[in-house]
Amino acid sequence: MLATVTKQEYVNDFLYFVVKPENRDGKDVLIMCSGINLDKFAPITRGRYGIGGNPVRGGLQLVKYDICALALSRGATPRDIWGYHCDGIAPTKDAWYSEPLQIENAGDLTPEEIIALGVTTMVRKIVACSGLGIDAPGQLQSPAELQAYLDTLCRAMPC
């Protein structure tokens, strides 16, 4: 299955989701790299959630769990990983938070499916915690369209 899978990327200045096939310890696996730009999301989080409460960072952790649940529902095995797997993906020099994941026995689970779930779920969480009372986009936007939307959302935040 993984012989036909190619690396898929969804990257903008706010977030990234990248899924790539690898062979680790003789096993074909999918490596998912997800990250959020803490600096770009600062208007949403600054001073609103107490000490240590960063809903964007926590949101990415929850999105990772949603992707784990999807993988498990398909008979795959998600595993936490650490190390270099996601180095060099972040498109800016800002402060980024990353949540890498390894998926073994991915079967028919595709990188496109993982990215679509990750991005749309993350955006819904961000919009919900903004407190602006608006709806998140109903479908996956291009990285550039989403970046423009998030720029507008961050500018709309009260000081």
Coordinates of N, CA and C in Angstrom, one line a residue:
M1 N 0.8 -1.2 0.0 CA 0.0 0.0 0.0 C 0.9 1.3 0.0
L2 N 1.8 1.4 0.9 CA 2.6 2.6 1.0 C 3.5 2.8 -0.2
A3 N 3.8 1.8 -1.0 CA 4.6 2.0 -2.1 C 4.0 3.1 -3.1
T4 N 2.7 3.2 -3.1 CA 2.0 4.2 -3.9 C 1.7 5.5 -3.3
V5 N 2.0 5.6 -2.0 CA 1.7 6.8 -1.2 C 2.8 7.8 -1.4
T6 N 2.4 9.1 -1.6 CA 3.4 10.1 -1.8 C 3.2 11.1 -0.6
K7 N 4.3 11.9 -0.4 CA 4.2 12.9 0.7 C 3.2 14.0 0.3
Q8 N 2.4 14.3 1.2 CA 1.4 15.4 1.0 C 1.6 16.5 2.1
E9 N 1.5 17.7 1.6 CA 1.8 18.9 2.5 C 0.6 19.9 2.4
Y10 N 0.4 20.5 3.6 CA -0.5 21.6 3.8 C 0.2 22.6 4.7
V11 N 0.7 23.6 4.1 CA 1.6 24.5 4.9 C 1.2 26.0 4.6
N12 N 1.1 26.8 5.6 CA 1.0 28.2 5.5 C 1.7 28.8 6.7
D13 N 1.6 30.1 6.9 CA 2.3 30.8 8.0 C 1.7 30.5 9.3
F14 N 0.5 30.0 9.4 CA -0.2 29.7 10.6 C 0.0 28.3 11.1
L15 N -0.1 27.3 10.2 CA 0.0 25.9 10.6 C 0.5 25.0 9.5
Y16 N 0.8 23.8 9.8 CA 1.2 22.8 8.8 C 0.7 21.5 9.2
F17 N 0.4 20.7 8.2 CA 0.1 19.2 8.4 C 0.8 18.6 7.2
V18 N 1.8 17.7 7.4 CA 2.5 17.0 6.4 C 2.5 15.6 6.7
V19 N 2.2 14.7 5.8 CA 2.2 13.3 5.9 C 3.1 12.7 4.9
K20 N 4.0 11.9 5.3 CA 5.0 11.3 4.4 C 5.2 9.8 4.8
P21 N 5.3 9.0 3.7 CA 5.7 7.6 4.0 C 7.1 7.4 4.3
E22 N 7.4 6.5 5.2 CA 8.8 6.2 5.5 C 8.9 4.7 5.8
N23 N 10.1 4.2 5.8 CA 10.4 2.8 6.3 C 11.2 3.0 7.6
R24 N 10.6 2.5 8.7 CA 11.3 2.6 10.0 C 11.4 1.2 10.6
D25 N 12.6 0.8 10.9 CA 12.8 -0.5 11.5 C 12.2 -1.6 10.6
G26 N 12.3 -1.4 9.3 CA 11.8 -2.5 8.4 C 10.3 -2.4 8.2
K27 N 9.6 -1.4 8.8 CA 8.1 -1.3 8.6 C 7.8 -0.1 7.8
D28 N 6.8 -0.2 6.9 CA 6.3 0.9 6.2 C 5.3 1.7 7.1
V29 N 5.6 3.0 7.3 CA 4.7 3.8 8.2 C 4.4 5.1 7.6
L30 N 3.4 5.8 8.1 CA 3.2 7.2 7.7 C 3.7 8.0 8.9
I31 N 4.4 9.1 8.6 CA 4.8 10.1 9.6 C 4.0 11.3 9.4
M32 N 3.2 11.7 10.4 CA 2.5 12.9 10.3 C 3.2 14.0 11.1
C33 N 3.4 15.1 10.5 CA 4.0 16.3 11.2 C 2.9 17.4 11.2
S34 N 2.6 17.8 12.4 CA 1.6 18.9 12.5 C 2.2 20.0 13.4
G35 N 2.0 21.2 13.0 CA 2.5 22.3 13.8 C 1.7 23.6 13.7
I36 N 1.8 24.4 14.8 CA 1.1 25.7 14.8 C 2.0 26.8 15.2
N37 N 1.8 27.9 14.6 CA 2.7 29.1 14.9 C 2.1 29.9 16.1
L38 N 2.8 29.8 17.2 CA 2.3 30.4 18.4 C 2.3 31.9 18.3
D39 N 3.2 32.5 17.6 CA 3.3 33.9 17.4 C 2.1 34.4 16.6
K40 N 1.8 33.8 15.5 CA 0.7 34.2 14.6 C -0.7 34.1 15.3
F41 N -0.8 33.1 16.2 CA -2.1 33.0 16.9 C -2.2 33.7 18.2
A42 N -1.1 34.5 18.5 CA -1.1 35.3 19.8 C -2.3 36.2 20.0
P43 N -2.8 36.8 18.9 CA -4.0 37.7 19.2 C -5.2 36.9 19.7
I44 N -5.3 35.6 19.4 CA -6.4 34.8 19.9 C -6.2 34.4 21.4
T45 N -4.9 34.1 21.7 CA -4.6 33.5 23.0 C -4.1 34.5 24.1
R46 N -3.6 35.6 23.7 CA -3.0 36.6 24.6 C -3.9 37.1 25.7
G47 N -3.6 36.7 26.9 CA -4.4 37.2 28.1 C -5.8 36.7 28.2
R48 N -6.2 35.7 27.5 CA -7.6 35.3 27.6 C -7.8 34.0 28.3
Y49 N -6.7 33.2 28.5 CA -6.9 31.9 29.0 C -6.1 31.5 30.2
G50 N -5.6 32.5 30.9 CA -4.8 32.3 32.2 C -3.4 31.8 31.9
I51 N -2.7 31.6 33.0 CA -1.3 31.2 32.9 C -1.3 29.7 32.3
G52 N -0.5 29.6 31.3 CA -0.3 28.3 30.7 C -1.4 27.8 29.9
G53 N -2.5 28.5 29.8 CA -3.6 28.0 29.0 C -3.6 28.5 27.6
N54 N -3.1 27.8 26.7 CA -3.0 28.2 25.3 C -3.9 27.2 24.5
P55 N -5.1 27.7 24.1 CA -6.0 26.8 23.4 C -5.5 26.4 22.1
V56 N -4.6 27.1 21.4 CA -4.1 26.7 20.1 C -3.2 25.5 20.3
R57 N -2.3 25.6 21.3 CA -1.4 24.5 21.6 C -2.2 23.2 22.0
G58 N -3.1 23.4 22.9 CA -4.0 22.3 23.4 C -4.9 21.8 22.2
G59 N -5.3 22.7 21.4 CA -6.1 22.3 20.2 C -5.4 21.4 19.3
L60 N -4.1 21.6 19.1 CA -3.3 20.8 18.2 C -3.1 19.4 18.9
Q61 N -3.0 19.4 20.2 CA -2.9 18.1 20.9 C -4.2 17.3 20.7
L62 N -5.3 18.0 20.8 CA -6.6 17.3 20.7 C -6.8 16.8 19.2
V63 N -6.4 17.6 18.3 CA -6.5 17.2 16.9 C -5.6 15.9 16.6
K64 N -4.5 15.9 17.2 CA -3.6 14.7 17.1 C -4.4 13.4 17.7
Y65 N -5.1 13.6 18.7 CA -5.9 12.5 19.3 C -7.0 12.1 18.4
D66 N -7.6 13.1 17.7 CA -8.7 12.8 16.7 C -8.1 12.0 15.5
I67 N -6.9 12.3 15.1 CA -6.2 11.6 14.1 C -5.9 10.2 14.5
C68 N -5.5 10.0 15.8 CA -5.2 8.7 16.4 C -6.5 7.9 16.4
A69 N -7.6 8.5 16.7 CA -8.9 7.8 16.7 C -9.3 7.3 15.3
L70 N -9.1 8.2 14.3 CA -9.3 7.8 13.0 C -8.4 6.6 12.6
A71 N -7.2 6.7 12.9 CA -6.2 5.6 12.6 C -6.7 4.3 13.2
L72 N -7.0 4.3 14.5 CA -7.4 3.1 15.2 C -8.7 2.6 14.6
S73 N -9.6 3.4 14.2 CA -10.9 2.9 13.6 C -10.6 2.2 12.3
R74 N -9.5 2.4 11.7 CA -9.1 1.8 10.4 C -8.2 0.6 10.7
G75 N -7.9 0.2 11.9 CA -7.0 -0.9 12.2 C -5.5 -0.5 12.2
A76 N -5.2 0.8 12.1 CA -3.8 1.2 12.1 C -3.4 1.4 13.6
T77 N -2.1 1.6 13.8 CA -1.5 1.8 15.1 C -0.8 3.1 15.2
P78 N -1.4 4.1 15.8 CA -0.7 5.4 16.0 C 0.3 5.3 17.2
R79 N 1.5 6.0 17.0 CA 2.5 6.0 18.0 C 3.1 7.4 18.1
D80 N 3.3 7.9 19.3 CA 4.1 9.1 19.5 C 5.5 8.9 19.0
I81 N 6.1 9.9 18.4 CA 7.5 9.9 18.1 C 8.1 11.2 18.5
W82 N 9.4 11.2 18.6 CA 10.2 12.4 18.9 C 11.4 12.4 18.0
G83 N 12.0 13.6 17.9 CA 13.2 13.7 17.1 C 13.1 14.6 15.9
Y84 N 13.8 14.3 14.9 CA 14.0 15.2 13.7 C 12.9 15.1 12.7
H85 N 11.9 14.3 12.8 CA 11.0 14.0 11.7 C 10.3 15.2 11.1
C86 N 10.1 16.2 11.9 CA 9.4 17.4 11.4 C 10.3 18.7 11.3
D87 N 11.6 18.5 11.4 CA 12.5 19.6 11.3 C 12.4 20.2 9.9
G88 N 12.5 21.5 9.8 CA 12.5 22.2 8.6 C 11.2 22.5 7.8
I89 N 10.1 22.0 8.4 CA 8.8 22.2 7.8 C 8.2 23.6 8.0
A90 N 8.4 24.1 9.3 CA 7.8 25.4 9.6 C 8.3 26.5 8.6
P91 N 7.4 27.2 8.0 CA 7.9 28.2 6.9 C 8.4 29.5 7.4
T92 N 8.3 29.8 8.7 CA 8.8 31.0 9.3 C 9.7 30.7 10.5
K93 N 10.4 31.8 11.0 CA 11.3 31.6 12.1 C 10.6 31.9 13.5
D94 N 9.2 32.0 13.4 CA 8.4 32.3 14.6 C 8.5 31.1 15.6
A95 N 7.8 31.2 16.7 CA 7.8 30.1 17.7 C 6.7 29.1 17.2
W96 N 7.1 27.9 17.0 CA 6.2 26.9 16.5 C 6.1 25.8 17.6
Y97 N 4.9 25.2 17.6 CA 4.6 24.0 18.5 C 4.3 22.9 17.5
S98 N 4.9 21.7 17.7 CA 4.7 20.6 16.8 C 4.2 19.3 17.5
E99 N 3.4 18.5 16.8 CA 2.9 17.3 17.3 C 3.1 16.2 16.3
P100 N 4.3 15.5 16.3 CA 4.5 14.4 15.3 C 3.8 13.1 15.7
L101 N 3.5 12.3 14.7 CA 2.9 11.0 15.0 C 3.3 10.0 13.9
Q102 N 3.5 8.8 14.4 CA 3.8 7.7 13.4 C 2.6 6.8 13.4
I103 N 2.2 6.4 12.2 CA 1.0 5.5 12.0 C 1.5 4.3 11.3
E104 N 1.4 3.1 12.0 CA 1.8 1.8 11.4 C 0.6 1.1 10.9
N105 N 0.8 0.3 9.9 CA -0.4 -0.5 9.3 C -1.5 0.4 8.9
A106 N -1.1 1.4 8.1 CA -2.1 2.5 7.7 C -3.2 2.0 6.8
G107 N -3.0 0.8 6.1 CA -4.0 0.3 5.3 C -4.5 1.3 4.3
D108 N -5.8 1.6 4.3 CA -6.4 2.5 3.3 C -6.5 4.0 3.8
L109 N -5.9 4.2 4.9 CA -5.9 5.6 5.5 C -4.9 6.4 4.6
T110 N -5.3 7.5 4.1 CA -4.5 8.3 3.1 C -4.0 9.6 3.8
P111 N -2.8 10.0 3.3 CA -2.3 11.3 3.8 C -3.3 12.5 3.6
E112 N -4.1 12.5 2.4 CA -5.1 13.5 2.2 C -6.2 13.5 3.2
E113 N -6.6 12.3 3.6 CA -7.6 12.2 4.7 C -7.1 12.7 6.0
I114 N -5.9 12.4 6.3 CA -5.3 12.8 7.6 C -5.2 14.3 7.6
I115 N -4.7 14.9 6.5 CA -4.5 16.4 6.5 C -5.9 17.1 6.5
A116 N -6.9 16.6 5.8 CA -8.2 17.2 5.8 C -8.8 17.2 7.2
L117 N -8.7 16.1 7.9 CA -9.2 16.0 9.2 C -8.5 17.0 10.2
G118 N -7.1 16.9 10.1 CA -6.3 17.8 10.9 C -6.6 19.3 10.8
V119 N -6.6 19.7 9.5 CA -6.7 21.2 9.3 C -8.1 21.6 9.6
T120 N -9.2 20.9 9.2 CA -10.5 21.4 9.4 C -10.9 21.3 10.9
T121 N -10.4 20.3 11.6 CA -10.7 20.2 13.0 C -9.9 21.3 13.8
M122 N -8.7 21.6 13.4 CA -7.9 22.7 14.1 C -8.5 24.0 13.8
V123 N -9.0 24.3 12.6 CA -9.6 25.6 12.3 C -10.9 25.7 13.1
R124 N -11.7 24.7 13.2 CA -12.9 24.7 14.1 C -12.6 25.1 15.5
K125 N -11.6 24.5 16.0 CA -11.2 24.7 17.4 C -10.7 26.2 17.6
I126 N -9.9 26.7 16.7 CA -9.4 28.0 16.7 C -10.6 29.0 16.7
V127 N -11.5 28.9 15.7 CA -12.6 29.8 15.6 C -13.5 29.7 16.9
A128 N -13.7 28.5 17.4 CA -14.5 28.4 18.6 C -13.9 29.2 19.8
C129 N -12.5 29.1 19.9 CA -11.9 29.8 21.1 C -11.7 31.3 20.8
S130 N -12.0 31.7 19.6 CA -11.8 33.2 19.3 C -12.8 34.0 20.1
G131 N -14.0 33.4 20.3 CA -15.0 34.2 21.0 C -15.7 35.2 20.1
L132 N -15.5 35.1 18.8 CA -16.1 36.1 17.9 C -17.5 35.7 17.5
G133 N -17.9 34.5 17.8 CA -19.3 34.0 17.4 C -19.5 33.8 15.9
I134 N -18.4 33.4 15.3 CA -18.5 33.2 13.8 C -18.4 31.7 13.5
D135 N -18.7 31.3 12.4 CA -18.6 29.9 12.0 C -17.3 29.7 11.2
A136 N -16.7 28.5 11.4 CA -15.5 28.2 10.7 C -15.9 27.8 9.2
P137 N -14.9 27.9 8.3 CA -15.2 27.5 6.9 C -15.8 26.1 6.9
G138 N -16.7 25.8 6.1 CA -17.4 24.5 6.0 C -16.5 23.4 5.3
Q139 N -15.5 23.8 4.6 CA -14.7 22.8 3.9 C -13.3 23.2 3.9
L140 N -12.4 22.3 3.5 CA -11.0 22.5 3.5 C -10.7 23.6 2.4
Q141 N -10.0 24.6 2.9 CA -9.6 25.7 1.9 C -8.1 25.4 1.5
S142 N -7.7 26.1 0.5 CA -6.3 26.0 0.1 C -5.5 26.6 1.2
P143 N -4.2 26.3 1.4 CA -3.4 26.9 2.4 C -3.4 28.4 2.3
A144 N -3.3 29.0 1.1 CA -3.3 30.5 1.0 C -4.7 31.1 1.4
E145 N -5.8 30.4 1.0 CA -7.1 30.9 1.4 C -7.2 30.9 2.9
L146 N -6.8 29.8 3.6 CA -6.9 29.7 5.0 C -6.0 30.7 5.7
Q147 N -4.8 30.9 5.2 CA -4.0 32.0 5.7 C -4.6 33.3 5.7
A148 N -5.2 33.7 4.6 CA -6.0 35.0 4.5 C -7.1 35.0 5.5
Y149 N -7.9 33.9 5.7 CA -9.0 33.9 6.6 C -8.5 34.0 8.0
L150 N -7.4 33.3 8.4 CA -6.8 33.4 9.8 C -6.2 34.8 10.0
D151 N -5.6 35.4 9.0 CA -5.1 36.8 9.2 C -6.3 37.7 9.6
T152 N -7.4 37.6 8.9 CA -8.6 38.4 9.1 C -9.1 38.1 10.5
L153 N -9.2 36.9 10.9 CA -9.7 36.5 12.2 C -8.8 37.1 13.3
C154 N -7.5 37.0 13.2 CA -6.6 37.6 14.2 C -6.7 39.1 14.3
R155 N -6.9 39.8 13.2 CA -7.0 41.2 13.2 C -8.4 41.6 13.8
A156 N -9.4 40.7 13.8 CA -10.7 41.1 14.4 C -10.7 40.9 15.9
M157 N -9.7 40.4 16.5 CA -9.7 40.1 17.9 C -9.6 41.4 18.7
P158 N -10.4 41.6 19.7 CA -10.3 42.8 20.5 C -9.0 42.8 21.4
C159 N -8.5 43.9 21.6 CA -7.2 44.0 22.4 C -7.5 43.8 23.9

